[in-house]
PDB file of N, CA and C in Angstrom:
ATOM      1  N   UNK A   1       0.822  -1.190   0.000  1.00  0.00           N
ATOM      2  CA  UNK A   1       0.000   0.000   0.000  1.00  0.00           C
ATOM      3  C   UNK A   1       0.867   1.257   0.000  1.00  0.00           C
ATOM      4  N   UNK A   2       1.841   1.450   0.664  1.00  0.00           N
ATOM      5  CA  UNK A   2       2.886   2.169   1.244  1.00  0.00           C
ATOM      6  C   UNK A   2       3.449   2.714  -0.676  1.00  0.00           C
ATOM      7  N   UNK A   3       3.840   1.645  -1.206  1.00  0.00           N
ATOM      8  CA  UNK A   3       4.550   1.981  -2.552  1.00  0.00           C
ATOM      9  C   UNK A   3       3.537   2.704  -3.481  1.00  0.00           C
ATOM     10  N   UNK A   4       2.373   2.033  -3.146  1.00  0.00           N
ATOM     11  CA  UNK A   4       1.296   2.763  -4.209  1.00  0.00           C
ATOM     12  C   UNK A   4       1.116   3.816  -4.312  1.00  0.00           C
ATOM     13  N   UNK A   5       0.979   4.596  -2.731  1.00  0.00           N
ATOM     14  CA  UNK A   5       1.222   5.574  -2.433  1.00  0.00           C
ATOM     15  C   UNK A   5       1.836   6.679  -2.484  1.00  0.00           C
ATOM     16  N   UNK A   6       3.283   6.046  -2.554  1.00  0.00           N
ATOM     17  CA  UNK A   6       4.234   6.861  -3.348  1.00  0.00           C
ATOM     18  C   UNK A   6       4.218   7.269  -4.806  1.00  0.00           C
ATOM     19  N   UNK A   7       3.665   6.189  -5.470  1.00  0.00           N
ATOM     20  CA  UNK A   7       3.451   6.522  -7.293  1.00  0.00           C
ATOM     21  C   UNK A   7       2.703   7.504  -6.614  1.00  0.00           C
ATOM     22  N   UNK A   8       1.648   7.311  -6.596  1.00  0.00           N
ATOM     23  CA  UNK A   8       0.488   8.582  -6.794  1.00  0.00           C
ATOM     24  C   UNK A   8       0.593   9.391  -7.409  1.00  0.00           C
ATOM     25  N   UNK A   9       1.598  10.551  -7.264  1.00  0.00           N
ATOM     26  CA  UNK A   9       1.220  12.059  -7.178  1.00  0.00           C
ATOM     27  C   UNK A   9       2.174  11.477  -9.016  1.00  0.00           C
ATOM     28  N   UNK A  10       2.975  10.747  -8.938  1.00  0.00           N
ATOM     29  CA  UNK A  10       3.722  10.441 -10.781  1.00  0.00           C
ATOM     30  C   UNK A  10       2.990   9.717 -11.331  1.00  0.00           C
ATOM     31  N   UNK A  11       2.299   9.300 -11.029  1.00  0.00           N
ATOM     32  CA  UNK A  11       1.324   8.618 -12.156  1.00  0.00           C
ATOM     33  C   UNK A  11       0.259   9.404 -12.679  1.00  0.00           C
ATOM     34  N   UNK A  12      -0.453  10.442 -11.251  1.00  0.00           N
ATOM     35  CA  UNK A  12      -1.317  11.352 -11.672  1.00  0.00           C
ATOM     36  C   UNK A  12      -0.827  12.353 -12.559  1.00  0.00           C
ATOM     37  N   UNK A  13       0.325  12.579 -12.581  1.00  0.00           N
ATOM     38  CA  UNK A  13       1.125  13.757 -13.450  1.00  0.00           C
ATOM     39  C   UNK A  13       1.117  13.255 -14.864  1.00  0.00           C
ATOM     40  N   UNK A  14       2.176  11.652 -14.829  1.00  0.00           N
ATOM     41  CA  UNK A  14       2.242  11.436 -16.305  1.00  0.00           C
ATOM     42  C   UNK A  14       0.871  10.728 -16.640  1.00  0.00           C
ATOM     43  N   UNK A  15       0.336  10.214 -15.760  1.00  0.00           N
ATOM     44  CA  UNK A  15      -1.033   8.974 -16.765  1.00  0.00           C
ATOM     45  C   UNK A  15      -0.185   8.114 -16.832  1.00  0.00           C
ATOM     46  N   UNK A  16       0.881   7.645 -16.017  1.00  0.00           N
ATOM     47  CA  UNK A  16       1.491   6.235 -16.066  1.00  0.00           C
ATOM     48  C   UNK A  16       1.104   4.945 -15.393  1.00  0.00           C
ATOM     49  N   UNK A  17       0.902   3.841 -16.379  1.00  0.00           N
ATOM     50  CA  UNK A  17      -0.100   3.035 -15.390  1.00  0.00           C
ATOM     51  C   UNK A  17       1.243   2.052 -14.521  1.00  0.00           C
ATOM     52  N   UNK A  18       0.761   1.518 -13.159  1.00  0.00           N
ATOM     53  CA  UNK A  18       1.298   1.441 -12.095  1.00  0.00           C
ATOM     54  C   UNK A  18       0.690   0.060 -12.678  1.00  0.00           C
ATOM     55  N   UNK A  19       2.437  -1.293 -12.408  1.00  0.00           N
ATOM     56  CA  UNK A  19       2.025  -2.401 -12.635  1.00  0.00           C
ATOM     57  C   UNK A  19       2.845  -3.120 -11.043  1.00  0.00           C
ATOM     58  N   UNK A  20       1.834  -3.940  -9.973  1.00  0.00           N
ATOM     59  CA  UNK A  20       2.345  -4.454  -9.025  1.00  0.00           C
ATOM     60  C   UNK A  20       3.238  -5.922  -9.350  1.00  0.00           C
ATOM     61  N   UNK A  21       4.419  -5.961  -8.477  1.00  0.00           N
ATOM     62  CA  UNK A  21       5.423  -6.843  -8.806  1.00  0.00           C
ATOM     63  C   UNK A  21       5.650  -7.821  -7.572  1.00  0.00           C
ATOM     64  N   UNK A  22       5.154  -9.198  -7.451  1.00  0.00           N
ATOM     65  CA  UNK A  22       5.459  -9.462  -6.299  1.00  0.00           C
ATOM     66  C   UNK A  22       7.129  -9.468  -6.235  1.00  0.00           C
ATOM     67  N   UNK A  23       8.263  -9.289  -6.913  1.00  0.00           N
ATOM     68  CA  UNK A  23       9.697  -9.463  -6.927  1.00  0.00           C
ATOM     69  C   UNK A  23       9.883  -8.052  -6.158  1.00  0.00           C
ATOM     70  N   UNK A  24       8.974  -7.119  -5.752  1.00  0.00           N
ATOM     71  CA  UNK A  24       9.562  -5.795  -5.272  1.00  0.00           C
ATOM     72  C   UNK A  24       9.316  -5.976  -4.421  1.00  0.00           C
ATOM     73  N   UNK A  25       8.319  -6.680  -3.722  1.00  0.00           N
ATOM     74  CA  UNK A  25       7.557  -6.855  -2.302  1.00  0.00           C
ATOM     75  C   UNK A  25       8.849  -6.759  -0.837  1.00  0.00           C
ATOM     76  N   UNK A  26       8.459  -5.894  -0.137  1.00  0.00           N
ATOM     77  CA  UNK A  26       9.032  -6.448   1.425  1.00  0.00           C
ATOM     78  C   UNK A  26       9.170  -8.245   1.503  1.00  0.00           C
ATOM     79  N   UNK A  27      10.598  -8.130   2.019  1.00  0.00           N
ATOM     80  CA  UNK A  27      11.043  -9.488   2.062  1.00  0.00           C
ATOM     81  C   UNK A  27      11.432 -10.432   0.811  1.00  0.00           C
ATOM     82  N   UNK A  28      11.139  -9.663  -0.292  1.00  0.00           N
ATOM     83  CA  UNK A  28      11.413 -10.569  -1.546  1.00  0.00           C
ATOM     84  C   UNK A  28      12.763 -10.976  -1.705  1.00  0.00           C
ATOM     85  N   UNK A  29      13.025 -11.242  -2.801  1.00  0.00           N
ATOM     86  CA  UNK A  29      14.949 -12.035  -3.294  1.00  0.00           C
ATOM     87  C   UNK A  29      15.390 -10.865  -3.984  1.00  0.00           C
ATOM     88  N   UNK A  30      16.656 -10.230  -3.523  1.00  0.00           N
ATOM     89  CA  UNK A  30      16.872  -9.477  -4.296  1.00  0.00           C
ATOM     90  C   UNK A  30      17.173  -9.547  -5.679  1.00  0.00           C
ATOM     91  N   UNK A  31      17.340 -11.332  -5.819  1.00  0.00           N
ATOM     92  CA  UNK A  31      18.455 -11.290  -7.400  1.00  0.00           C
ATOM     93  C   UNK A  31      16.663 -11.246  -8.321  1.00  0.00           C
ATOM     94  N   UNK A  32      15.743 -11.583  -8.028  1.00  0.00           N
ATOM     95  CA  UNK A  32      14.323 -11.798  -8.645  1.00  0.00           C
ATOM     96  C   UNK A  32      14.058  -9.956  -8.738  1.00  0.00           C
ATOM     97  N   UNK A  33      14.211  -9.469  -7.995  1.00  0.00           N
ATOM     98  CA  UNK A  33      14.244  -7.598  -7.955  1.00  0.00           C
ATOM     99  C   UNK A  33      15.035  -7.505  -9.138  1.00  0.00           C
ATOM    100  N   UNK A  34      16.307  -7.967  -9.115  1.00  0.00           N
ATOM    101  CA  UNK A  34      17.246  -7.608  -9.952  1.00  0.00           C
ATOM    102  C   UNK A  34      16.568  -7.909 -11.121  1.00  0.00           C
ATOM    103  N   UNK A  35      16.494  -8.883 -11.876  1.00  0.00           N
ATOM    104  CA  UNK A  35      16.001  -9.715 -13.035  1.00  0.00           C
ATOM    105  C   UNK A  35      14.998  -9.365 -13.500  1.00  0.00           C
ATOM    106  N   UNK A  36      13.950  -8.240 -12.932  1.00  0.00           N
ATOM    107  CA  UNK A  36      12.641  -7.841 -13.023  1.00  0.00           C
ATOM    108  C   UNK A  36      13.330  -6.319 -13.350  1.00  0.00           C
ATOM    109  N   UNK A  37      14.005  -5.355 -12.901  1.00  0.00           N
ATOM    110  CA  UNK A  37      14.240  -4.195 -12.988  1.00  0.00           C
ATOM    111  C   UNK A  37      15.180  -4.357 -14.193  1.00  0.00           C
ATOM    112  N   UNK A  38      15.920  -5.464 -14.576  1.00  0.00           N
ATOM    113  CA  UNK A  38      16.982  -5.304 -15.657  1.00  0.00           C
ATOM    114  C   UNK A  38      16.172  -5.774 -16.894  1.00  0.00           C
ATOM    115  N   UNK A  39      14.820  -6.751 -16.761  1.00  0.00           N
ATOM    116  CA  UNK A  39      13.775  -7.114 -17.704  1.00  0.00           C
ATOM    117  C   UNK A  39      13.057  -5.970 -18.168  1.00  0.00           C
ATOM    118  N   UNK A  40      13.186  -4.492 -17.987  1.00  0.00           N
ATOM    119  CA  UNK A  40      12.617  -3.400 -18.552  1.00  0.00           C
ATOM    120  C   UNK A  40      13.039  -3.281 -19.877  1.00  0.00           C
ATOM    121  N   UNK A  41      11.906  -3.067 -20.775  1.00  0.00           N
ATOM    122  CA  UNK A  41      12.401  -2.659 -21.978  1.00  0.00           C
ATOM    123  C   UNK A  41      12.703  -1.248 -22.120  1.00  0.00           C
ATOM    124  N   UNK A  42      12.087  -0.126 -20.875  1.00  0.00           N
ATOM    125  CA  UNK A  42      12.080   1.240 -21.262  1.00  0.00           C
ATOM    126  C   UNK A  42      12.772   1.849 -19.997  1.00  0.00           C
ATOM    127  N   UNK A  43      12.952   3.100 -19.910  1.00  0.00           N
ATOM    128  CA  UNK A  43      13.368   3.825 -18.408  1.00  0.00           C
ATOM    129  C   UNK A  43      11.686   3.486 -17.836  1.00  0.00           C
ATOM    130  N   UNK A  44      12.072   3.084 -16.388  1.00  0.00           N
ATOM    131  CA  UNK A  44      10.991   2.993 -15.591  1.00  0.00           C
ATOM    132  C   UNK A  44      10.890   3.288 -14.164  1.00  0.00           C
ATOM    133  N   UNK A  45      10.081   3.157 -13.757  1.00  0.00           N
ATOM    134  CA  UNK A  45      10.193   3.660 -11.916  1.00  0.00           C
ATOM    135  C   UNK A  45       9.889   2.104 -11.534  1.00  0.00           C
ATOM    136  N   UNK A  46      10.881   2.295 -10.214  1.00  0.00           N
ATOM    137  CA  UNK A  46      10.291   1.044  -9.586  1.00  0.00           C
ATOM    138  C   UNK A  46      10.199   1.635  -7.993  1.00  0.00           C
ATOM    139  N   UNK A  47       9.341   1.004  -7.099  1.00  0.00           N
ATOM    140  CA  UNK A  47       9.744   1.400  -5.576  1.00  0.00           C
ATOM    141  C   UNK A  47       9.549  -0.101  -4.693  1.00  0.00           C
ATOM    142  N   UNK A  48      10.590   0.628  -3.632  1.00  0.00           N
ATOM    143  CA  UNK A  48      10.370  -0.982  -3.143  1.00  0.00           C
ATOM    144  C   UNK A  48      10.773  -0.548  -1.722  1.00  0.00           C
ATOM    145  N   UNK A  49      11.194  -1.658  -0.901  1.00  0.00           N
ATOM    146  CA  UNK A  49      11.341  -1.489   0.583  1.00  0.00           C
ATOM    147  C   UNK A  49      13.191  -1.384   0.771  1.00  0.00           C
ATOM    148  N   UNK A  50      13.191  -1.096   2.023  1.00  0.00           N
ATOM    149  CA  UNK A  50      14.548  -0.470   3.018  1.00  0.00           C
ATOM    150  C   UNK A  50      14.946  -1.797   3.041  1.00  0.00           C
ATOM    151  N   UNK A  51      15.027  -3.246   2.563  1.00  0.00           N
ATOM    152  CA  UNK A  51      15.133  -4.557   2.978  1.00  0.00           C
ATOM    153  C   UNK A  51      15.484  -5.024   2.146  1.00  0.00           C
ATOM    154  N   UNK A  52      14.835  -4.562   0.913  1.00  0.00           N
ATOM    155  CA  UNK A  52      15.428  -5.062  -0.289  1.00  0.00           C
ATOM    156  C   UNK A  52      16.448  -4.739  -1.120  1.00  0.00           C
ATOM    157  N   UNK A  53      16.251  -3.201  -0.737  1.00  0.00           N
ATOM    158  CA  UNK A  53      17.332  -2.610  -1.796  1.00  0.00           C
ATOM    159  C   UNK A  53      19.083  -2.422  -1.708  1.00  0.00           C
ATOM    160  N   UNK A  54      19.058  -2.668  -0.633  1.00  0.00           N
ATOM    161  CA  UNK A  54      20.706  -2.921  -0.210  1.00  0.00           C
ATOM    162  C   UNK A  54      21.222  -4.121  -0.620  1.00  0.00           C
ATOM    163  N   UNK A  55      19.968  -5.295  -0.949  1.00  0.00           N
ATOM    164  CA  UNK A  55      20.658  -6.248  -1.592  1.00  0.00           C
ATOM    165  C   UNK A  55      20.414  -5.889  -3.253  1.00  0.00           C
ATOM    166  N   UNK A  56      19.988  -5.640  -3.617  1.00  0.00           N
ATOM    167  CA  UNK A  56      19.799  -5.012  -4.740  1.00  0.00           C
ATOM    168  C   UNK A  56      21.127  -4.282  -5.482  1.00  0.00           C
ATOM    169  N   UNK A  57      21.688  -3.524  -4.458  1.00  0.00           N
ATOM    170  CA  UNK A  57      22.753  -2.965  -4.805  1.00  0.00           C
ATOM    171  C   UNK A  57      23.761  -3.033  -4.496  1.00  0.00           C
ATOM    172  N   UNK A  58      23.887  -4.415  -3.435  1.00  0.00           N
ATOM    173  CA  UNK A  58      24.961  -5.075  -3.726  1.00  0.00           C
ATOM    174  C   UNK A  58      25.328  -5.781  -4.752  1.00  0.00           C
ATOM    175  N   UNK A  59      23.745  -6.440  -5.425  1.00  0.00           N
ATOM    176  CA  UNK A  59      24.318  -7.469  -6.749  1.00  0.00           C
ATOM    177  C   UNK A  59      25.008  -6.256  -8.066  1.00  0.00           C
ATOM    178  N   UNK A  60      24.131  -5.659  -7.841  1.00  0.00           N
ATOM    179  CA  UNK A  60      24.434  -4.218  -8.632  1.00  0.00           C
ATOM    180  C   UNK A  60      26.218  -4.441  -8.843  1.00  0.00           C
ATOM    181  N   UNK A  61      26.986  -3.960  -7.640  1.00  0.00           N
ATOM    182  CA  UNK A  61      28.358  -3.807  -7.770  1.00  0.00           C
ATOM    183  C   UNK A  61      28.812  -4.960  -7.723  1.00  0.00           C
ATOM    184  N   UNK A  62      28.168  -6.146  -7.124  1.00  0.00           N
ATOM    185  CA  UNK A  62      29.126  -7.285  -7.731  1.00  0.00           C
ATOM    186  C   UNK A  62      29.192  -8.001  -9.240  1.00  0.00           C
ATOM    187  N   UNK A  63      27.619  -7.891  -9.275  1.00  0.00           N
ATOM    188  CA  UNK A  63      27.892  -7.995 -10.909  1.00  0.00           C
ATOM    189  C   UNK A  63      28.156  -7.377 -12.013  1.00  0.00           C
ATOM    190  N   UNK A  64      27.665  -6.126 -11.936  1.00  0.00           N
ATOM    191  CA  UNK A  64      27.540  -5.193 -12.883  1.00  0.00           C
ATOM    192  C   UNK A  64      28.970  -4.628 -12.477  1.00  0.00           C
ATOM    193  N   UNK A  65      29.755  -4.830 -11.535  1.00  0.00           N
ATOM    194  CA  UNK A  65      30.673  -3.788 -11.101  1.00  0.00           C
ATOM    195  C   UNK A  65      30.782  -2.346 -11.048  1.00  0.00           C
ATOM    196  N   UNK A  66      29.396  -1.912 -10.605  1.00  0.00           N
ATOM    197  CA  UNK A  66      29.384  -0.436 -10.280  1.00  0.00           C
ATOM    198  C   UNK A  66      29.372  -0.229  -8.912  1.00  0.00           C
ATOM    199  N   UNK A  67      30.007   1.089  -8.944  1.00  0.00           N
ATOM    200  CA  UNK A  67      30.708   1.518  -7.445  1.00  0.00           C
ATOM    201  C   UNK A  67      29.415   1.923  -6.966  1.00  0.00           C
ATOM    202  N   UNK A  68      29.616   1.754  -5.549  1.00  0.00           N
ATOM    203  CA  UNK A  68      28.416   1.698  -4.905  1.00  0.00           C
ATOM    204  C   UNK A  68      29.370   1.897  -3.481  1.00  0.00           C
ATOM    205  N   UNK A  69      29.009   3.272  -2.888  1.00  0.00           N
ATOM    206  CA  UNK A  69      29.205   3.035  -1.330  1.00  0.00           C
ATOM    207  C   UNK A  69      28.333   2.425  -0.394  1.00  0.00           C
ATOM    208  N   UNK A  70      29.021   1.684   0.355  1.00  0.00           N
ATOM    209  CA  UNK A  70      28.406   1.687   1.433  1.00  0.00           C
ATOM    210  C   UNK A  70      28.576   2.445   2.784  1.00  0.00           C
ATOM    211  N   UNK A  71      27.961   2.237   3.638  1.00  0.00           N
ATOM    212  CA  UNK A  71      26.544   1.468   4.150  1.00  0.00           C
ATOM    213  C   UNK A  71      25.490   2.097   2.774  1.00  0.00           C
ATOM    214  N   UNK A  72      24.344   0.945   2.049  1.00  0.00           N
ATOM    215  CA  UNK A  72      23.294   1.917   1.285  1.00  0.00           C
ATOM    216  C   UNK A  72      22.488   2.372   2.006  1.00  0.00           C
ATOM    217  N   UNK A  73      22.409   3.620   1.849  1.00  0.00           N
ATOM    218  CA  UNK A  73      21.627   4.756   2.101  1.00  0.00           C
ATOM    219  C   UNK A  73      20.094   4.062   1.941  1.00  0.00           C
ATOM    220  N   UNK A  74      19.238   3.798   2.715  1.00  0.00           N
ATOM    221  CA  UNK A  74      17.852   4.118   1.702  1.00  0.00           C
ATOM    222  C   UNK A  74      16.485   4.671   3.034  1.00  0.00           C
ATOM    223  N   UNK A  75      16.656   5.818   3.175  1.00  0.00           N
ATOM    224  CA  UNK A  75      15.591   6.880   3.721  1.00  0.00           C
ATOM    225  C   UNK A  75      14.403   6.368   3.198  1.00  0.00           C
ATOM    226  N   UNK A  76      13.700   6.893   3.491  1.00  0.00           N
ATOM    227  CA  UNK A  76      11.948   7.015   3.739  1.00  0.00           C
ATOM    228  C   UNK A  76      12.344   7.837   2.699  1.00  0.00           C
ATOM    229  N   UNK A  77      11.278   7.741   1.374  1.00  0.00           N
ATOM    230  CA  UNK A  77      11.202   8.838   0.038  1.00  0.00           C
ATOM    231  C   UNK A  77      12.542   8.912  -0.279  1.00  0.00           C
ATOM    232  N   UNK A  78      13.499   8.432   0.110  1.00  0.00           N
ATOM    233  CA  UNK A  78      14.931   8.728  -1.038  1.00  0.00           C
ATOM    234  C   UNK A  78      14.421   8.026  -2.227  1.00  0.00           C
ATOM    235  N   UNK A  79      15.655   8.447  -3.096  1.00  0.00           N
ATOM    236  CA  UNK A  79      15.639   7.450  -4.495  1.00  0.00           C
ATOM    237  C   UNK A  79      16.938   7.081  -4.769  1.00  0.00           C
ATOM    238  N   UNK A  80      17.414   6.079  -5.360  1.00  0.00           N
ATOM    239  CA  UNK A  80      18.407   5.443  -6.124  1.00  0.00           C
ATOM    240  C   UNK A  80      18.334   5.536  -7.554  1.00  0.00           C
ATOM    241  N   UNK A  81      18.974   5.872  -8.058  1.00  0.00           N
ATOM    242  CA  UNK A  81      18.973   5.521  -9.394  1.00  0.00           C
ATOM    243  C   UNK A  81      20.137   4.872 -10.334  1.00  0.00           C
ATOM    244  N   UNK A  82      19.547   3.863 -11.121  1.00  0.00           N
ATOM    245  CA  UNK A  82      20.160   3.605 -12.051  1.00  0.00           C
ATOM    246  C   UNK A  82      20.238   3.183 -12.974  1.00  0.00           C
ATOM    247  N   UNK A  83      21.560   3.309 -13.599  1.00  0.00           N
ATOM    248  CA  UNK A  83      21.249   3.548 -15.018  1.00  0.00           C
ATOM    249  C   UNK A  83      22.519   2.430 -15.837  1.00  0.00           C
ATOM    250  N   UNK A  84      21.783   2.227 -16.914  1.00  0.00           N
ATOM    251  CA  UNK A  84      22.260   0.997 -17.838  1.00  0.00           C
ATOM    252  C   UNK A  84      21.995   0.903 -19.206  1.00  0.00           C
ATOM    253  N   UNK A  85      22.446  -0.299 -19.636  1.00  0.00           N
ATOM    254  CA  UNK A  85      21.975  -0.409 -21.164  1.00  0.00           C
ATOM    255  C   UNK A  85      21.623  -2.017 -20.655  1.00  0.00           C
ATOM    256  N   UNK A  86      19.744  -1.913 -21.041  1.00  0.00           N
ATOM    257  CA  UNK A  86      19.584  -3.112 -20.912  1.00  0.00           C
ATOM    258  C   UNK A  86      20.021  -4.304 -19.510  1.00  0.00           C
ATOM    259  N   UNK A  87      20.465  -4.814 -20.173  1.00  0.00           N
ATOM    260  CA  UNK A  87      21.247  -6.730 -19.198  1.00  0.00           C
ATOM    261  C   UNK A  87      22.306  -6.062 -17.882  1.00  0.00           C
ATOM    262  N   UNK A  88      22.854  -4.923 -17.991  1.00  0.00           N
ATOM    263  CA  UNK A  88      23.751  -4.516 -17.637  1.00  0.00           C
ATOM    264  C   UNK A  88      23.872  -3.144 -16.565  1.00  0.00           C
ATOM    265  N   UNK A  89      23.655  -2.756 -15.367  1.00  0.00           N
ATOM    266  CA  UNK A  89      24.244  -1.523 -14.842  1.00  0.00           C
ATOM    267  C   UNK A  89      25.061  -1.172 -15.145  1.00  0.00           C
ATOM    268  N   UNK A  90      25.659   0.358 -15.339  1.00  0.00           N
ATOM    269  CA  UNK A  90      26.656   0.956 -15.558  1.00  0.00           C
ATOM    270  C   UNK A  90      27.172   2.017 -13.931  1.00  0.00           C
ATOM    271  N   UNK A  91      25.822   2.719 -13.808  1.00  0.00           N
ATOM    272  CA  UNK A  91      25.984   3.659 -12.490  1.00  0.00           C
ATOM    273  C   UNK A  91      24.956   3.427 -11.785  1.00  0.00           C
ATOM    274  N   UNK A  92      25.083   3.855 -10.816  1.00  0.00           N
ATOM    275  CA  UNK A  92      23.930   4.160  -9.721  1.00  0.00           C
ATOM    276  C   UNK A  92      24.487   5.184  -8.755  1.00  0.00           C
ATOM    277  N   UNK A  93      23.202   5.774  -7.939  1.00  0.00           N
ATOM    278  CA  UNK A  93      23.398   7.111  -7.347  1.00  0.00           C
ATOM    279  C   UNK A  93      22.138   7.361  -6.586  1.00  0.00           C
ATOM    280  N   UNK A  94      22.067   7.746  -5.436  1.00  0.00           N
ATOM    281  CA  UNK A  94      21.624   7.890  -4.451  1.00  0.00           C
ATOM    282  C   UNK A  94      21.268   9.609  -4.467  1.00  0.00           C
ATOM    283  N   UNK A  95      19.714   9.870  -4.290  1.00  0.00           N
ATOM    284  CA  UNK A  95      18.906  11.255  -3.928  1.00  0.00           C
ATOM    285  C   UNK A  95      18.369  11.457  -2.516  1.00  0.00           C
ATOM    286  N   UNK A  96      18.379  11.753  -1.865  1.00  0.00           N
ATOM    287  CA  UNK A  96      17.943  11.773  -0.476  1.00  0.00           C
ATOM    288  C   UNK A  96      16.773  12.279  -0.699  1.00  0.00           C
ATOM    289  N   UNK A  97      16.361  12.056   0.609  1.00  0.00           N
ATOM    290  CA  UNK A  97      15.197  12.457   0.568  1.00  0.00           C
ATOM    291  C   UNK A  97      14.644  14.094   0.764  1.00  0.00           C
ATOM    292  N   UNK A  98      13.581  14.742  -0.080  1.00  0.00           N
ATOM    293  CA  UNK A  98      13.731  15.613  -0.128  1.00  0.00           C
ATOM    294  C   UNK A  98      13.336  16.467   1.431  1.00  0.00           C
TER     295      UNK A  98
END
């Protein structure tokens, strides 16, 4: 409910339709997160929980080998982003929250 929430106010802006993922869910696998966010054919939003995404971005730098500090950051409303071609991360980068 929490994530839906967050689209809101970007979906109402663009008319983007909001598709639920059980791979984003609290408690999910991160490498199934992974495999689902790298399965995009387009730039997309994803949101997910404080639980998941540190593993997320660990596979990030171990596989993709992008630098990634740690401890990951992930606030209430921050964002991460990143960016790739396809199969592959290149960067990622951390927005705090506003």
């Amino acid at each position: 409910r929490r994530c839906l929430e967050t689209l809101a106010p970007l979906t109402k802006e663009t008319a983007l339709e909001v598709e639920e993922a059980s791979e984003l869910a609290e408690g999910a696998d991160p490498k199934a997160a992974l495999r689902l966010l790298r399965s995009s054919p387009s730039p997309s939003v994803a949101v997910s929980h404080g639980d998941l995404i540190p593993g997320i971005l660990r596979l990030v730098a171990e596989e993709d080998g992008v630098m990634v500090a740690e401890p990951f950051l992930c606030q209430k409303a921050s964002v991460w982003v990143l960016e790739g071609r396809r199969e592959r991360f290149e960067q990622a980068y951390y927005l705090g929250a506003p």
